[in-house]
Coordinates of C-alpha atoms and ligand atoms in Angstrom, one line a residue:
Chain A
X613 CA 13.2 57.4 -106.7
X614 CA 12.5 57.6 -103.0
X615 CA 12.1 54.8 -100.5
X616 CA 8.6 54.6 -98.9
X617 CA 6.9 52.3 -96.4
X618 CA 3.1 51.8 -96.7
X619 CA 0.7 50.0 -94.4
X620 CA -2.9 49.1 -95.5
X621 CA -5.0 46.2 -94.4
X622 CA -4.9 43.3 -96.9
X623 CA -8.7 43.0 -96.8
X624 CA -11.5 45.2 -95.6
X625 CA -15.3 45.0 -95.5
X626 CA -17.2 47.0 -98.0
X627 CA -18.3 50.3 -96.7
X628 CA -15.8 50.2 -93.8
X629 CA -13.3 53.0 -93.2
X630 CA -9.7 51.9 -93.0
X631 CA -6.4 53.6 -92.2
X632 CA -3.6 54.1 -94.7
X633 CA -0.1 54.8 -93.2
X634 CA 2.8 55.9 -95.2
X635 CA 6.3 57.0 -94.3
X636 CA 8.9 58.2 -96.8
X637 CA 12.6 59.0 -96.3
X638 CA 13.2 62.5 -97.5
X639 CA 15.3 65.4 -96.1
X640 CA 12.6 68.1 -96.5
X641 CA 15.3 70.8 -96.7
X642 CA 13.5 74.1 -96.2
X643 CA 15.6 76.4 -98.3
X644 CA 16.0 78.7 -95.3
X645 CA 18.9 77.1 -93.6
X646 CA 22.5 78.2 -94.2
X647 CA 25.0 75.4 -95.0
X648 CA 28.5 75.0 -93.4
X649 CA 29.8 77.7 -95.8
X650 CA 27.1 80.3 -94.9
X651 CA 25.2 79.9 -98.2
X652 CA 21.6 78.9 -98.0
X653 CA 21.0 75.2 -98.8
X654 CA 18.7 75.0 -101.8
X655 CA 15.1 74.0 -101.1
X656 CA 14.5 70.3 -101.5
X657 CA 11.0 69.3 -100.4
X658 CA 8.2 66.9 -101.4
X659 CA 5.6 69.2 -102.8
X660 CA 2.7 66.9 -103.3
X661 CA 1.3 63.6 -102.1
X662 CA -1.7 61.9 -103.8
X663 CA -3.5 58.6 -103.2
X664 CA -5.7 57.1 -105.9
X665 CA -8.0 54.2 -105.5
X666 CA -8.5 52.3 -108.8
X667 CA -7.4 55.5 -110.6
X668 CA -9.7 57.9 -108.6
X669 CA -8.1 60.4 -106.3
X670 CA -9.2 59.8 -102.7
X671 CA -6.7 61.9 -100.8
X672 CA -4.1 64.5 -101.6
X673 CA -1.8 66.8 -99.7
X674 CA 0.3 69.8 -100.4
X675 CA 3.5 69.8 -98.3
X676 CA 5.3 72.9 -97.1
X677 CA 8.9 73.6 -96.0
X678 CA 7.7 73.6 -92.4
X679 CA 7.1 69.9 -92.5
X680 CA 9.8 67.8 -90.9
X681 CA 12.1 65.4 -92.6
X682 CA 10.8 61.9 -93.4
X683 CA 7.1 62.8 -93.5
X684 CA 4.6 60.4 -92.0
X685 CA 1.1 60.6 -93.5
X686 CA -1.9 58.7 -92.1
X687 CA -5.5 59.0 -93.3
X688 CA -8.7 57.1 -93.7
X689 CA -10.7 56.2 -96.7
X690 CA -13.7 53.9 -97.4
X691 CA -13.6 50.6 -99.2
X692 CA -16.0 50.3 -102.1
X693 CA -14.5 47.5 -104.3
X694 CA -11.4 45.4 -104.6
X695 CA -8.5 47.0 -106.5
X696 CA -5.3 48.8 -106.0
X697 CA -4.3 51.9 -104.1
X698 CA -1.5 54.0 -105.5
X699 CA 0.5 56.4 -103.4
X700 CA 2.6 59.0 -105.1
X701 CA 5.1 61.6 -103.8
X702 CA 6.5 64.3 -106.1
X703 CA 8.8 67.3 -105.3
X704 CA 11.8 69.4 -105.9
X705 CA 14.7 68.1 -108.0
X706 CA 12.3 65.9 -109.9
X707 CA 11.7 63.8 -106.8
X708 CA 9.2 61.1 -107.4
X709 CA 8.2 57.9 -105.5
X710 CA 5.3 55.6 -106.1
X711 CA 3.9 52.6 -104.3
X712 CA 0.9 50.5 -105.3
X713 CA -0.8 48.1 -102.9
X714 CA -3.7 45.7 -103.6
X715 CA -6.8 45.7 -101.5
X716 CA -9.5 43.0 -101.3
X717 CA -12.9 44.2 -100.4
X718 CA -15.2 41.6 -98.8
X719 CA -19.0 41.7 -98.6
Chain B
X63 CA 29.3 57.5 -34.9
X64 CA 27.7 60.1 -32.7
X65 CA 31.0 61.3 -31.1
X66 CA 32.6 61.5 -34.5
X67 CA 29.7 63.5 -35.9
X68 CA 29.8 65.8 -32.8
X69 CA 33.5 66.3 -33.4
X70 CA 33.0 67.1 -37.1
X71 CA 30.3 69.6 -36.2
X72 CA 32.4 71.5 -33.7
X73 CA 35.4 71.3 -36.0
X74 CA 33.3 72.7 -38.8
X75 CA 32.0 75.6 -36.7
X76 CA 35.5 76.4 -35.5
X77 CA 36.9 76.4 -39.1
X78 CA 33.9 78.4 -40.3
X79 CA 34.3 81.0 -37.5
X80 CA 37.9 81.6 -38.4
X81 CA 37.4 81.8 -42.2
X82 CA 34.0 83.4 -42.6
X83 CA 32.2 84.4 -39.5
X84 CA 29.0 85.2 -41.4
X85 CA 28.3 81.6 -42.3
X86 CA 28.0 80.6 -38.6
X87 CA 24.5 80.8 -37.4
X88 CA 21.1 79.3 -38.2
X89 CA 22.3 78.0 -41.6
X90 CA 25.0 75.9 -40.0
X91 CA 22.4 73.7 -38.4
X92 CA 20.4 73.9 -41.6
X93 CA 18.9 70.6 -42.6
X94 CA 19.2 69.3 -46.2
X95 CA 17.4 66.2 -47.2
X96 CA 18.6 64.4 -50.4
X97 CA 16.1 61.8 -51.9
X98 CA 17.8 59.1 -53.9
X99 CA 21.2 57.6 -53.3
X100 CA 22.4 57.1 -56.8
X101 CA 25.2 58.8 -58.7
X102 CA 23.6 62.2 -58.2
X103 CA 22.2 61.9 -54.7
X104 CA 25.1 60.1 -53.0
X105 CA 27.6 62.5 -54.5
X106 CA 25.6 65.5 -53.4
X107 CA 25.0 64.3 -49.9
X108 CA 28.8 63.8 -49.4
X109 CA 29.8 67.0 -51.1
X110 CA 27.4 69.0 -48.8
X111 CA 29.1 67.5 -45.7
X112 CA 32.5 68.1 -47.2
X113 CA 31.8 71.8 -48.0
X114 CA 30.1 72.4 -44.6
X115 CA 30.6 69.7 -42.0
X116 CA 28.2 71.4 -39.7
X117 CA 25.3 70.8 -42.0
X118 CA 22.7 68.2 -41.2
X119 CA 22.4 66.0 -44.3
X120 CA 20.0 63.1 -44.6
X121 CA 20.0 60.7 -47.6
X122 CA 16.8 58.9 -48.3
X123 CA 17.3 55.7 -50.3
X124 CA 14.9 52.7 -50.9
X125 CA 17.5 50.1 -51.5
X126 CA 20.1 48.7 -49.0
X127 CA 22.7 48.7 -51.8
X128 CA 23.1 50.6 -55.0
X129 CA 23.4 48.6 -58.3
X130 CA 25.1 50.7 -61.0
X131 CA 23.9 50.8 -64.6
X132 CA 27.3 51.7 -66.2
X133 CA 29.0 48.5 -67.3
X134 CA 25.7 46.5 -66.8
X135 CA 25.7 45.9 -70.6
X136 CA 28.8 43.9 -70.0
X137 CA 26.9 41.8 -67.4
X138 CA 24.2 41.2 -70.0
X139 CA 26.8 40.0 -72.5
X140 CA 28.3 37.6 -69.9
X141 CA 31.5 39.5 -69.6
X142 CA 31.1 40.6 -66.0
X143 CA 29.3 39.6 -62.8
X144 CA 26.4 41.5 -61.5
X145 CA 28.0 41.6 -58.0
X146 CA 30.6 43.9 -59.5
X147 CA 27.9 46.5 -60.0
X148 CA 26.9 46.5 -56.3
X149 CA 27.9 49.3 -53.9
X150 CA 27.0 50.0 -50.3
X151 CA 26.5 53.2 -48.3
X152 CA 29.0 52.6 -45.4
X153 CA 31.4 55.3 -46.7
X154 CA 28.6 57.7 -47.2
X155 CA 27.5 57.4 -43.6
X156 CA 31.1 57.6 -42.4
X157 CA 31.1 61.1 -43.9
X158 CA 28.4 62.1 -41.4
X159 CA 25.5 61.7 -43.8
X160 CA 22.5 60.3 -42.0
X161 CA 21.0 57.4 -44.0
X162 CA 17.2 57.1 -44.0
X163 CA 16.4 53.7 -45.5
X164 CA 13.0 53.9 -47.0
X165 CA 11.0 55.3 -49.9
X166 CA 9.9 59.0 -49.9
X167 CA 6.2 58.9 -50.7
X168 CA 5.1 62.4 -50.2
X169 CA 6.6 65.9 -50.1
X170 CA 5.1 69.0 -48.7
X171 CA 7.0 71.9 -50.4
X172 CA 5.3 74.6 -48.3
X173 CA 5.6 72.8 -45.0
X174 CA 9.1 71.6 -46.0
X175 CA 8.7 68.0 -45.0
X176 CA 9.5 64.7 -46.7
X177 CA 7.4 61.7 -45.6
X178 CA 8.6 58.1 -46.0
X179 CA 6.5 55.0 -46.6
X180 CA 6.9 54.0 -43.0
X181 CA 5.5 57.3 -41.8
X182 CA 8.9 58.9 -40.9
X183 CA 8.8 62.7 -41.4
X184 CA 12.0 64.5 -42.3
X185 CA 11.8 68.3 -42.1
X186 CA 14.2 70.3 -44.4
X187 CA 15.4 73.8 -45.1
X188 CA 16.4 72.7 -48.6
X189 CA 15.6 69.5 -50.5
X190 CA 17.6 67.8 -53.2
X191 CA 15.7 65.3 -55.4
X192 CA 17.9 62.8 -57.2
X193 CA 15.5 59.9 -57.8
X194 CA 16.6 58.9 -61.4
X195 CA 14.0 57.6 -63.8
X196 CA 10.9 55.4 -64.0
X197 CA 9.8 53.5 -67.0
X198 CA 6.9 55.4 -68.6
X199 CA 4.6 52.4 -68.9
X200 CA 1.7 54.5 -70.3
X201 CA 3.8 55.6 -73.3
X202 CA 4.1 52.2 -74.8
X203 CA 0.8 50.2 -75.3
X204 CA 1.2 46.6 -74.1
X205 CA 4.1 47.3 -71.9
X206 CA 3.7 47.0 -68.1
X207 CA 5.7 45.7 -65.1
X208 CA 4.3 42.2 -65.8
X209 CA 5.3 42.5 -69.5
X210 CA 8.8 43.5 -68.4
X211 CA 9.1 40.0 -66.8
X212 CA 8.9 38.6 -70.4
X213 CA 10.4 41.5 -72.3
X214 CA 12.9 43.1 -69.9
X215 CA 13.9 46.7 -70.2
X216 CA 17.1 46.2 -68.1
X217 CA 17.3 50.0 -67.9
X218 CA 17.5 49.9 -64.1
X219 CA 20.3 47.6 -63.1
X220 CA 19.5 44.6 -60.9
X221 CA 17.0 41.8 -61.4
X222 CA 16.2 43.0 -64.9
X223 CA 19.8 42.9 -65.9
X224 CA 20.1 39.3 -64.7
X225 CA 16.9 38.3 -66.5
X226 CA 18.0 39.6 -69.9
X227 CA 21.3 37.8 -69.5
X228 CA 19.6 34.5 -68.6
X229 CA 17.2 34.9 -71.6
X230 CA 20.2 35.3 -73.9
X231 CA 22.0 32.3 -72.4
X232 CA 18.9 30.2 -72.8
X233 CA 18.2 31.2 -76.4
X234 CA 18.9 28.7 -79.2
X235 CA 21.6 29.5 -81.7
X236 CA 19.8 31.1 -84.6
X237 CA 17.3 33.0 -82.4
X238 CA 16.6 36.6 -83.3
X239 CA 17.2 39.2 -80.6
X240 CA 15.0 42.3 -81.0
X241 CA 15.7 45.5 -79.1
X242 CA 13.8 48.8 -79.2
X243 CA 15.3 52.2 -78.4
X244 CA 13.1 55.1 -77.2
X245 CA 12.7 58.7 -78.5
X246 CA 14.8 61.4 -76.8
X247 CA 15.2 62.2 -74.0
X248 CA 16.2 59.1 -72.1
X249 CA 18.8 57.7 -69.6
X250 CA 22.3 57.2 -71.3
X251 CA 21.9 58.2 -75.0
X252 CA 24.7 55.8 -76.2
X253 CA 23.5 53.0 -73.9
X254 CA 21.1 51.1 -76.4
X255 CA 23.9 51.1 -79.0
X256 CA 26.5 49.9 -76.6
X257 CA 24.1 47.1 -75.5
X258 CA 23.4 46.1 -79.1
X259 CA 27.2 46.0 -79.7
X260 CA 27.9 43.8 -76.7
X261 CA 25.0 41.5 -77.3
X262 CA 26.3 41.2 -80.9
X263 CA 29.7 40.3 -79.4
X264 CA 28.0 37.6 -77.3
X265 CA 26.1 36.2 -80.4
X266 CA 29.2 36.2 -82.6
X267 CA 31.2 34.3 -80.1
X268 CA 28.4 32.0 -78.6
X269 CA 25.4 31.9 -81.0
X270 CA 26.9 32.6 -84.4
X271 CA 23.6 31.8 -86.3
X272 CA 21.7 34.5 -84.4
X273 CA 21.0 38.1 -85.4
X274 CA 20.0 41.3 -83.7
X275 CA 17.4 43.8 -84.9
X276 CA 17.4 47.2 -83.2
X277 CA 14.2 49.2 -83.8
X278 CA 14.7 52.9 -83.1
X279 CA 12.3 55.7 -82.6
X280 CA 15.1 58.1 -83.9
X281 CA 17.0 58.7 -87.1
X282 CA 20.2 59.8 -85.4
X283 CA 21.9 58.7 -82.2
X284 CA 25.0 59.4 -80.0
X285 CA 28.3 58.4 -81.6
X286 CA 26.4 57.1 -84.5
X287 CA 29.2 56.9 -87.1
X288 CA 31.6 55.4 -84.6
X289 CA 29.1 52.7 -83.7
X290 CA 28.1 52.0 -87.3
X291 CA 31.6 51.8 -88.5
X292 CA 32.5 49.4 -85.7
X293 CA 29.4 47.3 -86.4
X294 CA 30.4 47.0 -90.1
X295 CA 34.0 46.0 -89.1
X296 CA 33.3 43.7 -86.1
X297 CA 29.8 42.3 -86.7
X298 CA 29.1 42.4 -90.4
X299 CA 25.5 41.4 -91.2
X300 CA 24.7 40.7 -87.5
X301 CA 23.1 44.0 -86.4
X302 CA 20.2 45.4 -88.3
X303 CA 19.5 49.0 -87.2
X304 CA 16.0 50.2 -88.3
X305 CA 15.7 54.0 -87.8
X306 CA 12.6 56.1 -87.6
X307 CA 12.4 56.9 -91.3
X308 CA 12.7 53.2 -92.1
X309 CA 9.7 52.4 -89.8
X310 CA 11.7 51.7 -86.6
X311 CA 9.4 53.3 -84.2
X312 CA 7.7 50.7 -81.9
X313 CA 4.1 51.6 -81.3
X314 CA 3.1 48.6 -79.2
X315 CA 4.4 45.4 -77.8
X316 CA 2.7 42.0 -77.4
X317 CA 4.3 40.2 -74.5
X318 CA 2.5 36.9 -75.0
X319 CA 4.3 36.4 -78.3
X320 CA 7.4 38.6 -77.7
X321 CA 6.3 40.8 -80.6
X322 CA 7.2 44.4 -81.4
X323 CA 4.6 46.3 -83.5
X324 CA 5.5 49.2 -85.7
X325 CA 3.3 51.2 -88.0
X326 CA 4.6 49.1 -90.9
X327 CA 5.6 45.6 -89.6
X328 CA 5.6 43.1 -86.8
X329 CA 8.8 41.7 -85.4
X330 CA 8.7 38.5 -83.4
X331 CA 11.7 37.9 -81.1
X332 CA 13.4 34.9 -79.4
X333 CA 14.7 37.5 -76.8
X334 CA 13.0 40.9 -76.6
X335 CA 14.6 43.9 -74.9
X336 CA 12.3 46.9 -74.6
X337 CA 14.2 50.0 -73.8
X338 CA 11.0 51.8 -73.1
X339 CA 10.2 55.6 -72.9
X340 CA 11.1 57.0 -69.6
X341 CA 10.3 59.9 -67.2
X342 CA 11.5 61.3 -64.0
X343 CA 10.9 58.9 -61.1
X344 CA 7.5 59.1 -59.4
X345 CA 8.5 61.2 -56.4
X346 CA 9.2 64.1 -58.8
X347 CA 5.6 64.4 -59.9
X348 CA 4.4 64.0 -56.3
X349 CA 6.7 66.9 -55.3
X350 CA 5.3 69.0 -58.1
X351 CA 8.6 69.5 -59.8
X352 CA 7.9 67.6 -63.0
X353 CA 6.3 69.3 -65.9
X354 CA 4.0 67.8 -68.6
X355 CA 7.0 66.3 -70.3
X356 CA 7.5 64.1 -67.3
X357 CA 10.9 65.6 -66.5
X358 CA 11.9 68.4 -64.1
X359 CA 12.7 71.9 -65.4
X360 CA 15.5 73.6 -63.3
X361 CA 17.6 76.7 -63.2
X362 CA 20.8 75.7 -65.1
X363 CA 23.1 77.3 -62.6
X364 CA 21.7 76.1 -59.3
X365 CA 19.4 73.2 -60.4
X366 CA 16.7 74.7 -58.3
X367 CA 13.3 73.7 -59.6
X368 CA 11.6 76.4 -61.6
X369 CA 8.3 75.0 -60.3
X370 CA 9.0 74.7 -56.6
X371 CA 11.5 77.0 -54.9
X372 CA 13.7 75.4 -52.3
X373 CA 13.7 72.1 -54.1
X374 CA 16.7 71.2 -56.3
X375 CA 16.6 68.4 -58.9
X376 CA 19.7 66.7 -60.2
X377 CA 20.7 63.7 -62.3
X378 CA 18.5 61.9 -64.8
X379 CA 15.3 63.3 -63.5
X380 CA 16.1 66.9 -64.4
X381 CA 16.0 68.7 -67.8
X382 CA 19.6 69.6 -68.3
X383 CA 19.5 71.1 -71.8
X384 CA 22.3 69.7 -74.0
X385 CA 23.8 67.7 -71.2
X386 CA 23.0 64.0 -71.5
X387 CA 21.6 61.8 -68.8
X388 CA 24.7 60.0 -67.6
X389 CA 26.3 59.0 -64.3
X390 CA 29.3 61.3 -65.1
X391 CA 26.9 64.2 -65.6
X392 CA 24.9 63.3 -62.5
X393 CA 28.1 63.4 -60.4
X394 CA 29.1 66.8 -61.9
X395 CA 25.7 68.3 -61.4
X396 CA 25.6 67.0 -57.8
X397 CA 28.8 69.0 -56.9
X398 CA 27.5 72.2 -58.5
X399 CA 24.2 71.7 -56.7
X400 CA 25.9 71.2 -53.3
X401 CA 27.7 74.5 -53.8
X402 CA 24.5 76.2 -54.8
X403 CA 22.5 74.8 -51.8
X404 CA 25.1 76.1 -49.4
X405 CA 25.2 79.5 -51.1
X406 CA 21.4 79.7 -51.0
X407 CA 21.3 78.7 -47.3
X408 CA 23.7 81.5 -46.6
X409 CA 21.7 83.9 -48.7
X410 CA 24.3 84.2 -51.4
X411 CA 24.2 83.7 -55.2
X412 CA 25.9 80.6 -56.5
X413 CA 28.8 81.0 -58.9
X414 CA 28.1 80.3 -62.6
X415 CA 29.2 76.7 -63.2
X416 CA 30.9 74.9 -66.1
X417 CA 30.1 71.2 -66.3
X418 CA 31.9 68.4 -68.1
X419 CA 30.6 65.1 -69.3
X420 CA 32.3 62.1 -70.9
X421 CA 30.5 58.9 -71.9
X422 CA 32.5 55.9 -72.8
X423 CA 30.9 53.0 -74.7
X424 CA 32.3 49.5 -75.4
X425 CA 31.7 48.1 -78.8
X426 CA 33.6 45.0 -77.9
X427 CA 35.6 44.2 -74.7
X428 CA 38.7 45.7 -76.2
X429 CA 37.1 48.4 -78.3
X430 CA 36.0 51.6 -76.6
X431 CA 34.7 54.9 -78.0
X432 CA 33.9 58.1 -76.2
X433 CA 32.1 61.4 -76.5
X434 CA 32.9 64.5 -74.3
X435 CA 31.2 67.9 -73.8
X436 CA 31.5 71.0 -71.7
X437 CA 28.4 72.9 -70.7
X438 CA 27.4 76.2 -69.3
X439 CA 24.1 78.0 -68.6
X440 CA 23.0 80.0 -71.6
X441 CA 19.5 81.4 -72.0
X442 CA 18.0 79.4 -69.2
X443 CA 19.4 76.1 -70.4
X444 CA 22.7 74.2 -70.2
X445 CA 24.3 74.6 -73.6
X446 CA 27.2 72.9 -75.2
X447 CA 30.3 75.1 -75.5
X448 CA 31.2 74.7 -79.1
X449 CA 34.6 73.1 -79.8
X450 CA 35.2 72.2 -76.2
X451 CA 34.2 68.5 -76.5
X452 CA 34.3 65.9 -79.2
X453 CA 34.2 62.2 -80.0
X454 CA 36.8 59.6 -80.6
X455 CA 38.4 59.9 -84.0
X456 CA 36.7 57.9 -86.8
X457 CA 40.0 56.5 -88.1
X458 CA 41.8 55.3 -85.0
X459 CA 43.7 52.0 -85.0
X460 CA 43.0 49.0 -82.8
X461 CA 45.5 50.0 -80.1
X462 CA 43.7 53.4 -79.7
X463 CA 40.3 51.6 -79.4
X464 CA 41.8 49.2 -76.8
X465 CA 43.2 52.1 -74.9
X466 CA 39.8 53.7 -74.7
X467 CA 38.3 50.4 -73.4
X468 CA 40.9 50.5 -70.6
X469 CA 40.1 54.2 -69.9
X470 CA 36.4 53.3 -69.7
X471 CA 37.1 50.7 -67.0
X472 CA 39.3 53.1 -65.2
X473 CA 36.5 55.7 -65.3
X474 CA 34.0 53.3 -63.7
X475 CA 36.5 52.4 -60.9
X476 CA 37.2 56.1 -60.2
X477 CA 33.6 57.3 -60.2
X478 CA 32.3 54.5 -58.0
X479 CA 35.2 54.9 -55.6
X480 CA 34.4 58.6 -55.4
X481 CA 30.7 58.2 -54.9
X482 CA 30.5 55.1 -52.8
X483 CA 34.1 54.4 -51.6
Ligands
LIG1608 C1 22.7 50.2 -69.6 C2 23.1 51.5 -69.1 C3 24.5 51.8 -69.3 C4 24.9 53.1 -68.8 N1 26.3 53.4 -69.0 C5 26.7 54.6 -68.5 C6 28.1 54.9 -68.7 O1 28.9 54.2 -69.2 N2 28.5 56.1 -68.2 C7 27.6 57.0 -67.6 O2 28.1 58.1 -67.2 N3 26.3 56.7 -67.5 C8 25.8 55.5 -67.9 N4 24.5 55.2 -67.7 C9 23.6 56.2 -67.1 C10 23.6 56.2 -65.6 O3 23.3 55.0 -65.1 C11 22.6 57.2 -65.1 O4 22.6 58.4 -65.8 C12 22.8 57.5 -63.6 O5 22.5 56.4 -62.9 C13 21.9 58.7 -63.2 O6 22.1 58.9 -61.8 P1 20.9 59.4 -60.9 O7 21.5 59.6 -59.5 O8 20.1 60.5 -61.5 O9 19.9 58.1 -60.8 P2 20.1 56.7 -60.2 O10 21.6 56.3 -60.3 O11 19.1 55.8 -60.9 O12 19.8 56.8 -58.7 C14 18.5 57.1 -58.2 C15 18.3 56.5 -56.8 O13 17.2 57.1 -56.2 C16 16.5 56.1 -55.5 N5 15.1 56.5 -55.4 C17 14.2 56.8 -56.4 N6 13.0 57.3 -55.9 C18 13.2 57.2 -54.5 C19 12.3 57.5 -53.5 N7 11.0 58.0 -53.7 N8 12.7 57.3 -52.2 C20 14.0 56.9 -52.0 N9 14.9 56.6 -52.9 C21 14.5 56.7 -54.2 C22 16.7 54.8 -56.4 O14 16.5 53.6 -55.6 C23 18.1 55.0 -56.8 O15 19.1 54.4 -56.0 C24 24.0 54.0 -68.1 C25 22.7 53.6 -68.0 C26 22.2 52.4 -68.4 C27 20.8 52.0 -68.3

């Protein structure tokens, strides 16, 4: 399990775009770097990030080895109804982290 | 004064004539102007006169006295008086350096003139800029000179240092001190962590219910393991360090409520110390020697600007590759620069330099740690010579740490005596 930070507004007006910010601690080891003994360090990256809103995918991202450690992801989505937002990171070495945050949509 | 200077000049010419006839001539009356009388500028001005007593050297400095940053964290923690940080320019002028009190406000690289705020014009054959840093107010929303009166940076020693100390003294026991540390590069890489340590020492001894949170725009910092081990041993539970990947990057400050804003949280403070992002002091941009990063690219062997020939930049304002922005480094660069200026005036190439830096930090009054490095020009940058430096051992005993604290104080006495004494 990874450790993630998520920031979304607690409530948003229906139809308004709002920002989701997420930061996760992860080394994002490229697989191209030699270790102290000269042998390449095995690749260890997050491969995929998804965000679902009441079970429907609203945003996803495929990550590559060129992305720096501790990826910070920020994006916008539109509020339709109250519910919950689930953010999920998966990657090498069976890495997996998940955060769920509630959102209240007002008229 | 005048007769002494005249004497030095003739003595210099006589000595020069005996040793190296070719340096006598126009370049002996060459004029060098140095802007900024800090660790870099004051060292360079004096070194120029020492290397060639016939040279006309003018040092431009805004302030009547210099107030040193090293050891100012001890002042903030109530361990030392601000007056012990103050140094005058009498010894500098006794070396035959002409002191121009005032602020350089414009520089004409082609016409080779510096103009001061009062209109004085100083022509030069070579110019050395050693103006130190400015706070980069634009880089932190909500921060401004007015905000710094409520949330001091205390990253230029003087009134800001005294203000932060008064705020700590006035704080109730139980109040939370919040500090922020900027992204690289910035003045004195171990400085924020030394400050956090010494404020923690103050809290532990005077406000035991208080805590300190250090919000950091980085995940790694200078002497990190030494600092963190010492915090665990001396101040358990007192210092909370929040690195970049834990959401520590401050994106805005709100001075009215002493609040630090990050992408993920808001931190209210009883005392707020904003070690804000920095850039080369203003005159560097005016002279056209700063690039888009806000800092000044230089040739790593001569410290001549890569943007404006004939102008050298030393100390915190310059991009010095792997070499940190420290008083020790500024002093070392200043001497290399003086040699290079004199070589260039004579039409020679400067020798390739080696530079040394050592930074001491105090974690408590009797607990010092250090990092040292040796640098040389490599591929257009100053690079660290692998294996030549190092940090204090991780497993030293109390006597060793106490000895390093004594060495730190000795270093400060020695460097300030060399630069201002
Ligand atoms: C809290 C703290 C602790 C530190 N501790 C250490 C330490 O233990 N060891 C260490 O080696 N370093 C330490 N440093 C770093 C050190 O203070 C700086 O690296 C050093 O001062 C840089 O020297 P400088 O000459 O480049 O700039 P400065 O020393 O800042 O000098 C610049 C001078 O230029 C003048 N000036 C600027 N613009 C103009 C102008 N336009 N006209 C006229 N004058 C001008 C300024 O008034 C100033 O006097 C510390 C810094 C801080 C903030």
